[in-house]
Amino acid sequence: MNYQVIIPAAGSGKRMGAGYNKLLMNLEGRPIILHTLDVFEKDPHCGQIILVIQPDDEPFFKEIQSRYLKIHLVHGGSERQYSVYNGLKAAVADGIILVHDGARPFIRPETILSLVDSARKHGAAIAAVPVKDTIKKVKDLEVIETVDRSSLWQVQTPQAFRFSVLKSAHERAKLEGFLGTDEASLVEKSGQPVKIVESDYDNIKLTTPEDLYFAEAILKKRQQ
Ligand code: CTP
Ligand code: MG
């Protein structure tokens, strides 16, 4: 059941508006990234954490690395996809590999295990939840159509793959100059089926300042 995980953490957190990498901001007294790292450090099935960082944050992350056993540090790129690719080059070229955003601290170990299991069977599996809102296609503030919600899923990370599937999808995207917003979109382009593992609505990505209120509420609920 062993796997390795790439955690992209080399963003600048523009939408959070803190003026520095949002992953260094505190959530209940500890940097957001530590909440995320703890899940994988504590998971006995996780063999290696490839943490992708920007050079400016290196002093902070070097100190963190000295307190964790599984962290391997790698420098990121200007886009998330390039950061993940740098992580991939540092990974062990075998078995199951996960990609998980540093900005999603509430991932549950049960979801990770289901993803690893599904990726082993099918080659690629991603965490997602059914869309709750009605979604409309709009142009110039006018509705074009209402999309059938029953087939829509909101995609999260982790996304899990057989190593060879992720590596060849990234290399192909690089050759074609394709930039996707997640790993699965690169894999889909290669024709490989991607399975869904139903996750939960707590697994939010901390993106804008109001997400911090939700994050505090989730932490409180889990401490009860
Ligand atoms: N990320 C990365 N390298 C980049 C951009 C993003 O490793 N060049 C990471 C972020 O650190 C984050 C994850 O990818 O953990 C998801 O990205 P996002 O939530 O968009 O974070 P930021 O890019 O930092 O935020 P923003 O887009 O608001 O600037
Ligand atoms: Mg971003």
Coordinates of N, CA and C and ligand atoms in Angstrom, one line a residue:
M1 N 0.8 -1.2 0.0 CA 0.0 0.0 0.0 C 0.9 1.3 0.0
N2 N 2.2 1.1 -0.1 CA 3.1 2.3 0.0 C 3.0 3.3 -1.2
Y3 N 3.2 4.5 -0.9 CA 3.1 5.6 -1.9 C 4.1 6.7 -1.5
Q4 N 4.3 7.6 -2.5 CA 5.1 8.8 -2.2 C 4.2 10.0 -2.6
V5 N 4.4 11.1 -2.1 CA 3.5 12.3 -2.4 C 4.4 13.5 -2.7
I6 N 3.9 14.2 -3.8 CA 4.5 15.5 -4.2 C 3.6 16.6 -3.6
I7 N 4.1 17.5 -2.8 CA 3.3 18.6 -2.3 C 3.8 19.9 -2.8
P8 N 3.1 20.5 -3.8 CA 3.5 21.8 -4.3 C 3.1 22.8 -3.3
A9 N 4.2 23.6 -2.9 CA 4.1 24.6 -1.9 C 4.8 25.9 -2.3
A10 N 5.0 26.0 -3.7 CA 5.9 27.1 -4.2 C 5.1 28.3 -4.8
G11 N 3.9 28.4 -4.4 CA 3.1 29.5 -4.9 C 3.4 30.8 -4.1
S12 N 2.7 31.9 -4.5 CA 2.9 33.1 -3.8 C 1.6 33.6 -3.0
G13 N 0.5 32.9 -3.2 CA -0.7 33.2 -2.4 C -1.3 34.6 -2.7
K14 N -1.3 34.9 -4.0 CA -1.8 36.3 -4.4 C -3.2 36.5 -3.9
R15 N -4.1 35.5 -4.1 CA -5.5 35.7 -3.8 C -5.8 35.8 -2.3
M16 N -4.9 35.3 -1.5 CA -5.0 35.4 -0.1 C -4.6 36.8 0.4
G17 N -3.7 37.4 -0.4 CA -3.4 38.8 -0.1 C -2.6 39.1 1.2
A18 N -1.8 38.1 1.6 CA -1.0 38.3 2.9 C 0.3 39.0 2.6
G19 N 0.7 39.1 1.3 CA 1.9 39.7 0.9 C 3.1 38.7 1.0
Y20 N 2.8 37.5 1.4 CA 3.8 36.4 1.4 C 3.1 35.1 1.2
N21 N 3.9 34.0 1.0 CA 3.3 32.7 0.7 C 2.2 32.3 1.8
K22 N 1.0 32.1 1.4 CA -0.1 31.9 2.4 C 0.1 30.6 3.2
L23 N 0.9 29.7 2.7 CA 1.1 28.4 3.5 C 1.9 28.6 4.7
L24 N 2.6 29.8 4.8 CA 3.3 30.2 6.1 C 2.5 30.9 7.1
M25 N 1.2 31.2 6.7 CA 0.3 31.9 7.7 C -0.2 30.9 8.7
N26 N -0.4 31.4 9.9 CA -0.9 30.5 11.0 C -2.3 30.2 11.0
L27 N -2.6 28.9 11.3 CA -4.0 28.4 11.5 C -4.0 27.8 12.9
E28 N -4.7 28.4 13.8 CA -4.7 27.9 15.2 C -3.2 27.8 15.7
G29 N -2.4 28.8 15.5 CA -1.1 28.9 16.0 C 0.0 28.1 15.3
R30 N -0.3 27.4 14.1 CA 0.7 26.7 13.4 C 0.6 27.0 11.9
P31 N 1.7 27.1 11.2 CA 1.6 27.4 9.8 C 0.8 26.4 9.0
I32 N 0.0 26.9 8.1 CA -1.0 26.0 7.3 C -0.2 24.8 6.8
I33 N 1.0 25.0 6.2 CA 1.7 23.8 5.6 C 2.0 22.7 6.6
L34 N 2.1 23.0 7.9 CA 2.4 22.0 8.8 C 1.2 21.1 9.1
H35 N 0.0 21.7 9.0 CA -1.2 20.9 9.1 C -1.3 19.8 8.0
T36 N -0.9 20.3 6.8 CA -0.9 19.4 5.6 C 0.2 18.3 5.8
L37 N 1.4 18.8 6.1 CA 2.5 17.8 6.2 C 2.3 16.7 7.2
D38 N 1.7 17.1 8.3 CA 1.4 16.2 9.4 C 0.7 14.9 9.0
V39 N -0.3 15.1 8.1 CA -1.2 14.0 7.7 C -0.3 13.0 7.0
F40 N 0.7 13.4 6.2 CA 1.5 12.4 5.4 C 2.7 11.9 6.3
E41 N 3.2 12.8 7.1 CA 4.3 12.3 8.0 C 3.8 11.2 9.0
K42 N 2.5 11.4 9.4 CA 1.9 10.4 10.3 C 1.4 9.1 9.6
D43 N 1.2 9.2 8.3 CA 0.6 8.0 7.6 C 1.7 7.0 7.4
P44 N 1.7 5.8 8.0 CA 2.7 4.8 7.8 C 2.9 4.3 6.4
H45 N 1.9 4.5 5.5 CA 2.0 4.1 4.1 C 2.7 5.1 3.3
C46 N 2.9 6.3 3.8 CA 3.6 7.3 3.0 C 5.2 7.2 3.2
G47 N 5.9 6.9 2.1 CA 7.3 6.7 2.2 C 8.1 7.9 2.1
Q48 N 7.7 8.9 1.3 CA 8.5 10.1 1.0 C 7.6 11.3 0.7
I49 N 7.9 12.4 1.2 CA 7.2 13.7 0.9 C 8.1 14.5 0.1
I50 N 7.8 14.8 -1.1 CA 8.6 15.7 -2.0 C 7.9 17.0 -1.9
L51 N 8.5 17.9 -1.1 CA 7.9 19.2 -0.9 C 8.6 20.3 -1.8
V52 N 7.7 20.9 -2.7 CA 8.2 21.8 -3.7 C 8.0 23.2 -3.2
I53 N 9.2 23.9 -3.1 CA 9.1 25.3 -2.5 C 9.8 26.3 -3.4
Q54 N 9.5 27.6 -3.0 CA 10.2 28.6 -3.7 C 11.5 29.0 -2.9
P55 N 12.6 29.4 -3.7 CA 13.8 29.7 -3.0 C 13.7 30.7 -1.8
D56 N 12.9 31.7 -2.0 CA 12.7 32.7 -0.9 C 12.3 32.1 0.4
D57 N 11.5 31.0 0.4 CA 11.0 30.4 1.6 C 11.9 29.3 2.1
E58 N 13.1 29.1 1.5 CA 14.0 28.0 1.9 C 14.4 28.0 3.4
P59 N 14.8 29.1 4.0 CA 15.2 29.1 5.4 C 14.1 28.5 6.3
F60 N 12.8 29.0 6.0 CA 11.7 28.5 6.8 C 11.5 26.9 6.6
F61 N 11.6 26.5 5.4 CA 11.4 25.0 5.1 C 12.5 24.2 5.5
K62 N 13.8 24.7 5.5 CA 14.9 23.9 6.0 C 14.7 23.6 7.5
E63 N 14.2 24.6 8.2 CA 14.0 24.4 9.6 C 12.9 23.3 9.9
I64 N 11.8 23.4 9.1 CA 10.8 22.4 9.1 C 11.3 21.0 8.8
Q65 N 12.1 20.9 7.8 CA 12.7 19.6 7.3 C 13.5 18.9 8.5
S66 N 14.1 19.8 9.3 CA 14.9 19.2 10.4 C 14.1 18.5 11.4
R67 N 12.8 18.8 11.4 CA 11.9 18.2 12.4 C 11.0 17.1 11.9
Y68 N 11.1 16.8 10.6 CA 10.3 15.8 9.9 C 11.2 14.7 9.4
L69 N 10.8 13.5 9.2 CA 11.6 12.4 8.7 C 11.6 12.2 7.2
K70 N 10.4 12.5 6.6 CA 10.1 12.1 5.3 C 10.3 13.2 4.2
I71 N 10.7 14.4 4.6 CA 10.7 15.5 3.7 C 11.9 15.6 2.8
H72 N 11.7 15.7 1.5 CA 12.8 16.0 0.5 C 12.4 17.3 -0.1
L73 N 13.3 18.3 -0.1 CA 13.0 19.7 -0.6 C 13.4 19.8 -2.1
V74 N 12.6 20.4 -2.9 CA 12.9 20.7 -4.3 C 12.4 22.1 -4.6
H75 N 13.1 22.8 -5.5 CA 12.6 24.1 -5.9 C 11.5 24.0 -7.0
G76 N 10.5 24.9 -6.9 CA 9.4 25.0 -7.8 C 9.6 25.8 -9.0
G77 N 8.6 26.0 -9.8 CA 8.6 26.8 -11.0 C 7.6 27.9 -11.0
S78 N 7.5 28.6 -12.1 CA 6.6 29.8 -12.2 C 5.1 29.4 -12.2
E79 N 4.8 28.2 -12.6 CA 3.4 27.7 -12.6 C 3.3 26.4 -11.8
R80 N 2.1 26.1 -11.3 CA 2.0 24.9 -10.4 C 2.4 23.7 -11.2
Q81 N 2.1 23.6 -12.4 CA 2.4 22.4 -13.2 C 3.9 22.2 -13.3
Y82 N 4.7 23.3 -13.4 CA 6.1 23.2 -13.5 C 6.7 22.8 -12.1
S83 N 6.1 23.3 -11.1 CA 6.5 22.9 -9.7 C 6.3 21.4 -9.5
V84 N 5.2 20.8 -10.0 CA 4.9 19.4 -9.8 C 5.9 18.6 -10.7
Y85 N 6.2 19.1 -11.9 CA 7.2 18.4 -12.7 C 8.5 18.3 -12.1
N86 N 9.0 19.4 -11.4 CA 10.2 19.4 -10.7 C 10.2 18.3 -9.6
G87 N 9.1 18.3 -8.9 CA 8.9 17.2 -7.9 C 9.0 15.8 -8.5
L88 N 8.4 15.7 -9.6 CA 8.4 14.4 -10.3 C 9.8 13.9 -10.6
K89 N 10.6 14.8 -11.0 CA 12.0 14.5 -11.4 C 12.8 14.0 -10.2
A90 N 12.4 14.4 -9.0 CA 13.1 14.0 -7.8 C 12.5 12.7 -7.1
A91 N 11.4 12.2 -7.7 CA 10.7 11.1 -7.1 C 11.4 9.8 -7.5
V92 N 11.0 8.7 -6.7 CA 11.4 7.4 -7.0 C 10.5 6.9 -8.2
A93 N 11.2 6.4 -9.3 CA 10.4 6.1 -10.5 C 9.7 4.8 -10.5
D94 N 8.8 4.7 -9.5 CA 8.1 3.4 -9.3 C 6.9 3.5 -8.4
G95 N 6.0 2.6 -8.5 CA 4.8 2.5 -7.6 C 3.8 3.7 -7.8
I96 N 3.1 4.0 -6.7 CA 2.1 5.0 -6.8 C 2.6 6.3 -6.3
I97 N 2.2 7.4 -7.0 CA 2.6 8.7 -6.6 C 1.3 9.6 -6.5
L98 N 1.3 10.4 -5.4 CA 0.2 11.3 -5.2 C 0.7 12.7 -5.4
V99 N -0.2 13.6 -5.8 CA 0.1 15.0 -5.8 C -1.0 15.7 -5.0
H100 N -0.6 16.4 -4.0 CA -1.5 17.1 -3.0 C -1.1 18.5 -2.7
D101 N -2.1 19.4 -3.0 CA -1.8 20.9 -2.7 C -1.4 21.1 -1.2
G102 N -0.4 21.9 -1.0 CA 0.0 22.3 0.3 C -1.1 23.0 1.0
A103 N -2.0 23.7 0.2 CA -3.1 24.5 0.7 C -4.4 23.7 1.0
R104 N -4.3 22.4 1.1 CA -5.5 21.6 1.5 C -5.1 20.8 2.8
P105 N -5.2 21.4 3.9 CA -4.8 20.8 5.2 C -5.7 19.7 5.7
F106 N -7.0 19.6 5.2 CA -8.0 18.8 5.9 C -8.2 17.4 5.2
I107 N -7.3 17.0 4.4 CA -7.4 15.7 3.7 C -7.4 14.6 4.8
R108 N -8.4 13.6 4.5 CA -8.5 12.5 5.5 C -7.7 11.3 5.1
P109 N -7.1 10.6 6.0 CA -6.3 9.4 5.7 C -7.1 8.4 4.9
E110 N -8.4 8.2 5.2 CA -9.2 7.2 4.6 C -9.3 7.5 3.1
T111 N -9.4 8.8 2.7 CA -9.5 9.2 1.3 C -8.2 8.9 0.6
I112 N -7.1 9.1 1.3 CA -5.7 8.8 0.7 C -5.6 7.4 0.4
L113 N -6.1 6.5 1.3 CA -5.9 5.1 1.1 C -6.8 4.6 -0.1
S114 N -8.0 5.2 -0.2 CA -8.9 4.8 -1.3 C -8.3 5.2 -2.6
L115 N -7.7 6.4 -2.6 CA -7.0 6.9 -3.9 C -5.9 6.0 -4.3
V116 N -5.1 5.6 -3.3 CA -3.9 4.7 -3.6 C -4.4 3.4 -4.2
D117 N -5.4 2.9 -3.6 CA -6.0 1.6 -4.0 C -6.5 1.7 -5.4
S118 N -7.3 2.8 -5.7 CA -7.9 2.9 -7.0 C -6.8 3.2 -8.1
A119 N -5.8 4.0 -7.8 CA -4.7 4.2 -8.8 C -4.0 3.0 -9.1
R120 N -3.8 2.1 -8.1 CA -3.1 0.8 -8.3 C -3.9 0.0 -9.3
K121 N -5.3 0.0 -9.1 CA -6.1 -0.8 -10.0 C -6.3 -0.2 -11.4
H122 N -6.5 1.1 -11.4 CA -6.9 1.8 -12.7 C -5.9 2.7 -13.3
G123 N -4.8 3.0 -12.6 CA -3.8 3.9 -13.2 C -3.9 5.3 -12.8
A124 N -5.1 5.8 -12.5 CA -5.3 7.2 -12.1 C -6.6 7.4 -11.4
A125 N -6.5 8.1 -10.2 CA -7.7 8.3 -9.4 C -7.6 9.7 -8.7
I126 N -8.7 10.4 -8.7 CA -8.7 11.8 -8.1 C -9.8 12.0 -7.1
A127 N -9.5 12.8 -6.1 CA -10.5 13.1 -5.1 C -11.5 14.2 -5.6
A128 N -12.8 14.0 -5.3 CA -13.8 15.0 -5.8 C -15.1 14.8 -5.0
V129 N -15.9 15.9 -5.1 CA -17.2 15.9 -4.5 C -18.3 16.3 -5.5
P130 N -19.5 15.8 -5.3 CA -20.6 16.3 -6.3 C -20.8 17.8 -6.1
V131 N -21.0 18.5 -7.2 CA -21.3 19.9 -7.2 C -22.6 20.2 -6.5
K132 N -22.7 21.1 -5.6 CA -23.9 21.4 -4.8 C -24.8 22.5 -5.4
D133 N -24.1 23.5 -6.0 CA -24.9 24.6 -6.6 C -25.3 24.3 -8.0
T134 N -26.3 25.0 -8.5 CA -26.7 25.0 -9.9 C -25.6 25.8 -10.7
I135 N -25.1 25.2 -11.7 CA -24.0 25.9 -12.5 C -24.6 26.3 -13.9
K136 N -24.3 27.6 -14.2 CA -24.7 28.1 -15.5 C -23.5 28.6 -16.3
K137 N -23.6 28.4 -17.6 CA -22.6 28.9 -18.6 C -23.1 30.3 -18.9
V138 N -22.1 31.3 -18.8 CA -22.5 32.7 -19.0 C -21.5 33.4 -19.9
K139 N -22.1 34.3 -20.7 CA -21.2 35.1 -21.5 C -21.7 36.6 -21.4
D140 N -20.8 37.5 -21.2 CA -21.1 38.9 -21.0 C -22.3 39.1 -20.0
L141 N -22.2 38.4 -18.9 CA -23.2 38.5 -17.9 C -24.6 38.1 -18.3
E142 N -24.7 37.2 -19.4 CA -26.0 36.7 -19.8 C -25.9 35.2 -19.9
V143 N -26.9 34.5 -19.3 CA -26.9 33.1 -19.2 C -27.0 32.4 -20.6
I144 N -26.1 31.5 -20.9 CA -26.2 30.8 -22.2 C -26.9 29.5 -22.0
E145 N -26.6 28.8 -20.9 CA -27.3 27.5 -20.6 C -27.1 27.1 -19.1
T146 N -28.0 26.2 -18.7 CA -27.9 25.6 -17.3 C -27.3 24.2 -17.6
V147 N -26.1 24.0 -16.9 CA -25.5 22.7 -17.2 C -26.1 21.6 -16.3
D148 N -26.3 20.4 -16.8 CA -26.9 19.4 -16.0 C -25.9 19.0 -14.8
R149 N -26.4 19.3 -13.6 CA -25.6 19.2 -12.4 C -25.3 17.7 -12.1
S150 N -26.1 16.8 -12.5 CA -26.0 15.4 -12.0 C -24.7 14.8 -12.5
S151 N -24.1 15.4 -13.5 CA -22.8 14.8 -14.0 C -21.6 15.7 -13.6
L152 N -21.8 16.7 -12.8 CA -20.7 17.6 -12.4 C -20.1 17.3 -11.1
W153 N -18.8 17.2 -11.0 CA -18.0 17.0 -9.8 C -17.0 18.1 -9.6
Q154 N -16.8 18.5 -8.4 CA -15.8 19.5 -8.1 C -14.5 18.7 -7.7
V155 N -13.5 19.0 -8.4 CA -12.2 18.2 -8.2 C -11.3 18.8 -7.2
Q156 N -10.7 18.0 -6.4 CA -9.7 18.4 -5.4 C -8.4 17.7 -5.6
T157 N -7.5 17.8 -4.6 CA -6.4 16.9 -4.5 C -6.6 16.2 -3.2
P158 N -5.9 15.0 -3.0 CA -4.9 14.4 -3.8 C -5.4 13.8 -5.1
Q159 N -4.5 13.7 -6.1 CA -4.7 13.0 -7.3 C -3.6 11.9 -7.3
A160 N -4.0 10.7 -7.6 CA -3.0 9.5 -7.4 C -2.8 8.8 -8.8
F161 N -1.6 8.4 -9.0 CA -1.3 7.8 -10.3 C -0.2 6.7 -10.2
R162 N -0.3 5.8 -11.1 CA 0.9 4.9 -11.3 C 2.0 5.9 -11.8
F163 N 3.2 5.7 -11.3 CA 4.3 6.7 -11.6 C 4.4 6.9 -13.1
S164 N 4.4 5.8 -13.9 CA 4.7 5.9 -15.3 C 3.6 6.7 -16.0
V165 N 2.3 6.6 -15.5 CA 1.2 7.3 -16.1 C 1.4 8.8 -15.9
L166 N 1.8 9.2 -14.7 CA 2.0 10.7 -14.4 C 3.2 11.2 -15.2
K167 N 4.3 10.5 -15.2 CA 5.5 10.9 -15.8 C 5.2 11.1 -17.3
S168 N 4.6 10.2 -18.0 CA 4.5 10.3 -19.4 C 3.4 11.4 -19.8
A169 N 2.4 11.6 -18.9 CA 1.5 12.7 -19.2 C 2.1 14.1 -19.0
H170 N 3.0 14.2 -18.1 CA 3.7 15.5 -17.9 C 4.7 15.7 -19.1
E171 N 5.4 14.7 -19.5 CA 6.3 14.9 -20.6 C 5.6 15.2 -21.9
R172 N 4.5 14.6 -22.1 CA 3.7 14.9 -23.3 C 3.2 16.4 -23.2
A173 N 2.7 16.8 -22.1 CA 2.2 18.2 -21.9 C 3.3 19.2 -22.2
K174 N 4.5 18.8 -21.7 CA 5.7 19.7 -21.9 C 6.0 19.9 -23.4
L175 N 6.0 18.7 -24.1 CA 6.2 18.7 -25.5 C 5.2 19.6 -26.3
E176 N 3.9 19.4 -25.9 CA 2.8 20.1 -26.6 C 2.6 21.5 -26.1
G177 N 3.3 21.9 -25.0 CA 3.1 23.3 -24.4 C 1.7 23.4 -23.8
F178 N 1.2 22.3 -23.3 CA -0.2 22.3 -22.7 C 0.0 22.6 -21.2
L179 N -0.8 23.6 -20.7 CA -0.8 23.9 -19.3 C -2.2 23.6 -18.7
G180 N -2.2 22.7 -17.8 CA -3.5 22.3 -17.1 C -3.6 22.8 -15.7
T181 N -4.8 22.8 -15.1 CA -4.9 23.3 -13.8 C -4.8 22.2 -12.8
D182 N -4.8 20.9 -13.2 CA -4.5 19.8 -12.4 C -3.8 18.7 -13.1
E183 N -3.3 17.7 -12.4 CA -2.6 16.6 -13.1 C -3.5 15.8 -14.0
A184 N -4.7 15.5 -13.5 CA -5.6 14.7 -14.2 C -5.9 15.2 -15.6
S185 N -6.0 16.5 -15.8 CA -6.2 17.0 -17.1 C -5.1 16.7 -18.1
L186 N -3.9 16.5 -17.6 CA -2.8 16.1 -18.5 C -2.9 14.6 -18.8
V187 N -3.3 13.8 -17.8 CA -3.5 12.4 -18.0 C -4.7 12.1 -18.9
E188 N -5.8 12.8 -18.8 CA -7.0 12.7 -19.6 C -6.6 12.8 -21.1
K189 N -5.7 13.8 -21.4 CA -5.3 14.1 -22.8 C -4.6 12.9 -23.4
S190 N -4.0 12.0 -22.5 CA -3.3 10.9 -23.1 C -4.2 9.7 -23.3
G191 N -5.5 9.9 -23.0 CA -6.5 8.8 -23.2 C -6.6 7.8 -22.1
Q192 N -5.9 8.0 -21.0 CA -5.9 7.1 -19.9 C -7.1 7.4 -19.0
P193 N -7.9 6.4 -18.6 CA -9.1 6.6 -17.8 C -8.7 7.2 -16.4
V194 N -9.5 8.1 -15.9 CA -9.2 8.7 -14.6 C -10.5 8.4 -13.7
K195 N -10.3 7.7 -12.6 CA -11.4 7.4 -11.7 C -11.6 8.4 -10.6
I196 N -12.9 8.5 -10.2 CA -13.2 9.4 -9.1 C -13.3 8.7 -7.8
V197 N -12.7 9.2 -6.7 CA -12.9 8.7 -5.3 C -13.7 9.8 -4.6
E198 N -14.9 9.5 -4.1 CA -15.7 10.5 -3.5 C -15.0 11.0 -2.2
S199 N -14.7 12.3 -2.1 CA -14.0 12.8 -0.9 C -15.1 13.5 0.0
D200 N -14.7 14.6 0.7 CA -15.7 15.3 1.5 C -15.5 16.8 1.4
Y201 N -16.6 17.5 1.8 CA -16.6 19.0 1.6 C -15.6 19.7 2.5
D202 N -15.1 19.0 3.5 CA -14.1 19.6 4.4 C -12.7 19.8 3.7
N203 N -12.5 19.1 2.6 CA -11.2 19.1 2.0 C -11.0 20.3 1.1
I204 N -11.2 21.5 1.7 CA -11.1 22.8 1.0 C -9.7 23.2 0.7
K205 N -9.5 24.0 -0.3 CA -8.2 24.6 -0.6 C -8.3 26.0 -0.1
L206 N -7.4 26.4 0.8 CA -7.4 27.8 1.4 C -6.8 28.7 0.3
T207 N -7.7 29.5 -0.3 CA -7.4 30.3 -1.4 C -7.6 31.8 -1.1
T208 N -8.7 32.2 -0.6 CA -9.0 33.6 -0.3 C -9.2 33.8 1.2
P209 N -9.2 35.0 1.7 CA -9.2 35.2 3.2 C -10.4 34.6 3.9
E210 N -11.6 34.6 3.2 CA -12.7 34.0 3.9 C -12.6 32.5 4.2
D211 N -11.7 31.8 3.4 CA -11.5 30.4 3.6 C -10.9 30.1 5.0
L212 N -10.2 31.1 5.5 CA -9.6 31.0 6.9 C -10.7 30.8 7.9
Y213 N -11.8 31.5 7.8 CA -12.9 31.3 8.7 C -13.4 29.9 8.7
F214 N -13.6 29.3 7.4 CA -14.1 28.0 7.3 C -13.1 27.0 7.9
A215 N -11.8 27.3 7.7 CA -10.7 26.4 8.2 C -10.8 26.3 9.7
E216 N -10.9 27.5 10.3 CA -11.0 27.5 11.8 C -12.2 26.7 12.3
A217 N -13.3 26.8 11.6 CA -14.5 26.1 12.0 C -14.3 24.6 11.8
I218 N -13.6 24.2 10.7 CA -13.4 22.7 10.5 C -12.5 22.2 11.6
L219 N -11.4 23.0 12.0 CA -10.5 22.5 13.0 C -11.2 22.4 14.3
K220 N -12.1 23.3 14.7 CA -12.9 23.3 15.9 C -13.8 22.0 16.0
K221 N -14.5 21.8 14.9 CA -15.3 20.6 14.8 C -14.5 19.3 15.0
R222 N -13.3 19.3 14.4 CA -12.5 18.0 14.6 C -12.0 17.9 16.0
Q223 N -11.8 19.0 16.7 CA -11.3 18.9 18.1 C -12.3 18.4 19.1
Q224 N -13.6 18.5 18.7 CA -14.7 18.1 19.6 C -14.7 16.6 20.0
Ligands
CTP1 N1 2.0 26.2 -6.3 C1 3.3 25.8 -6.6 N2 4.0 26.5 -7.6 C2 3.4 27.5 -8.3 C3 2.1 27.9 -8.0 C4 1.4 27.2 -6.9 O1 3.8 24.9 -6.0 N3 4.1 28.1 -9.2 C5 1.3 25.5 -5.2 C6 0.7 26.4 -4.1 O2 1.8 26.7 -3.1 C7 -0.4 25.6 -3.5 C8 -0.9 24.8 -4.7 O3 0.1 24.8 -5.7 O4 -0.1 24.8 -2.4 C9 -2.3 25.3 -5.2 O5 -2.1 26.6 -5.8 P1 -2.9 27.9 -5.3 O6 -3.9 27.5 -4.3 O7 -3.3 28.6 -6.6 O8 -1.8 28.7 -4.5 P2 -1.0 30.0 -5.0 O9 -0.6 29.9 -6.4 O10 0.1 30.2 -4.0 O11 -2.1 31.2 -4.8 P3 -2.6 32.3 -5.9 O12 -3.0 31.5 -7.1 O13 -3.7 33.0 -5.2 O14 -1.3 33.2 -6.1
MG2 MG -2.1 29.7 -8.0

